[in-house]
PDB file of C-alpha atoms in Angstrom:
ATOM      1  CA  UNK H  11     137.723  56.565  -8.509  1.00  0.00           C
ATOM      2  CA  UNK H  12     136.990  54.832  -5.057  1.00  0.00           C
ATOM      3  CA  UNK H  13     137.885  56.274  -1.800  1.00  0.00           C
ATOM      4  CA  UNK H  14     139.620  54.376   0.971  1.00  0.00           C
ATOM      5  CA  UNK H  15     137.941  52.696   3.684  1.00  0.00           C
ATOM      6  CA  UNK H  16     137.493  54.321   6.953  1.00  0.00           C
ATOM      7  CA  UNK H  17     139.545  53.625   9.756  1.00  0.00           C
ATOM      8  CA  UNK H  18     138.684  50.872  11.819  1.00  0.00           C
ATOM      9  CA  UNK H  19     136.973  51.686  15.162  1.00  0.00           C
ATOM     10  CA  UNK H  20     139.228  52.116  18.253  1.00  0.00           C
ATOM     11  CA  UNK H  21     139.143  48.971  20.410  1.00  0.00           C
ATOM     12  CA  UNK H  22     139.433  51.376  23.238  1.00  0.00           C
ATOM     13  CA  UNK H  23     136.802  53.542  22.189  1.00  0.00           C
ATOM     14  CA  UNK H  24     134.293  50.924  21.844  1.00  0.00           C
ATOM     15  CA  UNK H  25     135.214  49.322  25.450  1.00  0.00           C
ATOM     16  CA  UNK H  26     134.733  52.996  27.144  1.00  0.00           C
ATOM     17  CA  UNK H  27     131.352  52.892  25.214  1.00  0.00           C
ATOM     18  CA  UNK H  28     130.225  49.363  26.710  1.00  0.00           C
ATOM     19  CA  UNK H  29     131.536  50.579  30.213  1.00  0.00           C
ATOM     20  CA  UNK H  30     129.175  53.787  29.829  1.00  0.00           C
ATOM     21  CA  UNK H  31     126.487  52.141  29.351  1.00  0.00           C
ATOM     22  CA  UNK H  32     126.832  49.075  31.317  1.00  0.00           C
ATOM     23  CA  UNK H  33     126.855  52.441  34.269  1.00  0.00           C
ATOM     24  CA  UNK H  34     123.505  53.847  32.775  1.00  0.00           C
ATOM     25  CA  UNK H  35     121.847  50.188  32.474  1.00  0.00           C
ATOM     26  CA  UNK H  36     122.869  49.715  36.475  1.00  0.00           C
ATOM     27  CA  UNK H  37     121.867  53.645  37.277  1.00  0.00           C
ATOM     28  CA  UNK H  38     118.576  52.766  35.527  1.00  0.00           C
ATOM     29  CA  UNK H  39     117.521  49.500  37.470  1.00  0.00           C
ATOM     30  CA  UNK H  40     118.408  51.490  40.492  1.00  0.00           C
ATOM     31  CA  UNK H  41     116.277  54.095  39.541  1.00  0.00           C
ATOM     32  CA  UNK H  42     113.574  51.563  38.898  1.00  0.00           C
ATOM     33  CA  UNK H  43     113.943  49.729  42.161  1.00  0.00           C
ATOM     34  CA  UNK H  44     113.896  52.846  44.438  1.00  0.00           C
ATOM     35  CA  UNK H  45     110.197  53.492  42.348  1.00  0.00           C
ATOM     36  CA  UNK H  46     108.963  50.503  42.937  1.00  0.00           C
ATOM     37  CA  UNK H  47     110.119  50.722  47.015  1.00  0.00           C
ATOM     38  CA  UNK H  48     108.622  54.387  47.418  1.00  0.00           C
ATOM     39  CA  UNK H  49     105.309  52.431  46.015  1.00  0.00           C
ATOM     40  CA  UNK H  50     105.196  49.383  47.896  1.00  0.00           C
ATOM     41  CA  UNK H  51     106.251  51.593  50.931  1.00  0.00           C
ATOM     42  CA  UNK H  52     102.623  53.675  49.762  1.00  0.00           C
ATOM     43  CA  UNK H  53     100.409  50.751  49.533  1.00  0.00           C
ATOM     44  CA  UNK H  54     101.701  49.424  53.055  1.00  0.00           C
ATOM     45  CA  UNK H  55     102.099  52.611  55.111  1.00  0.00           C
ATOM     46  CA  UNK H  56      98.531  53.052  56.662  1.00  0.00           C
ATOM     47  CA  UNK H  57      97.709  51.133  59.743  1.00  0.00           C
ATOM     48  CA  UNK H  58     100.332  49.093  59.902  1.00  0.00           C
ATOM     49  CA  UNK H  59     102.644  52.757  60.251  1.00  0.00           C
ATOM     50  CA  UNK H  60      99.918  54.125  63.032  1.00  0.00           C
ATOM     51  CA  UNK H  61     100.287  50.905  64.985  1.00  0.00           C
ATOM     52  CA  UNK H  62     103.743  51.127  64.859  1.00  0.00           C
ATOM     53  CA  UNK H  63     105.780  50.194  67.689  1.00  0.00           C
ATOM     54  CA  UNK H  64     107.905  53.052  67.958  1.00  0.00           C
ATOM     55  CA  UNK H  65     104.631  55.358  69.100  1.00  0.00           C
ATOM     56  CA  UNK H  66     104.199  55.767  72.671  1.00  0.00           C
ATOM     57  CA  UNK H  67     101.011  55.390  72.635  1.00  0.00           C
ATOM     58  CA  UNK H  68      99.654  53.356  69.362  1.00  0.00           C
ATOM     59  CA  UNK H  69      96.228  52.856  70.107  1.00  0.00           C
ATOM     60  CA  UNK H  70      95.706  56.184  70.360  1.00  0.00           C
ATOM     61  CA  UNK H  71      94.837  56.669  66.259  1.00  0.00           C
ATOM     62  CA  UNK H  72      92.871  54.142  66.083  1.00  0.00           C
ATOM     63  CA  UNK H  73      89.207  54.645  66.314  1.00  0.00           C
ATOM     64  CA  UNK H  74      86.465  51.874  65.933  1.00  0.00           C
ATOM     65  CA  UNK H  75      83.965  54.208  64.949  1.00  0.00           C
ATOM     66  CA  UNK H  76      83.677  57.751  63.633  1.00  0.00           C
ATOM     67  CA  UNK H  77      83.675  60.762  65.483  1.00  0.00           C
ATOM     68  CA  UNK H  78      84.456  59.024  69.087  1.00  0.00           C
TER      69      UNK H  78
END
């Protein structure tokens, strides 16, 4: 005895499938990107962010030596 074949896959199925995850490849190189941007916005923060124009007065964290 053999049994039938299944049913080919729905054409519309499969294209709602590639859609999905065509979404969650783009949501996941967002992801990645706004990772990467929080750490590059890390490593350069420091001075450069104390010097920063939009203090009034940006000298005024920056000591040349400690304790003065």
């Amino acid at each position: 005895m053999q049994t039938p074949k299944p049913p080919p896959p729905d054409p519309e199925l499969k294209a709602a499938q590639e859609r999905q995850q065509q979404r969650l490849d783009a949501k996941e190189a967002q992801t990645m990107a706004a990772i990467a941007a929080r750490r590059a916005a890390r490593r350069v923060g420091g001075k450069r962010m104390l010097l920063s124009g939009e203090r009034q007065d940006a000298q005024a964290g920056v000591q040349s030596t400690l304790g003065t």
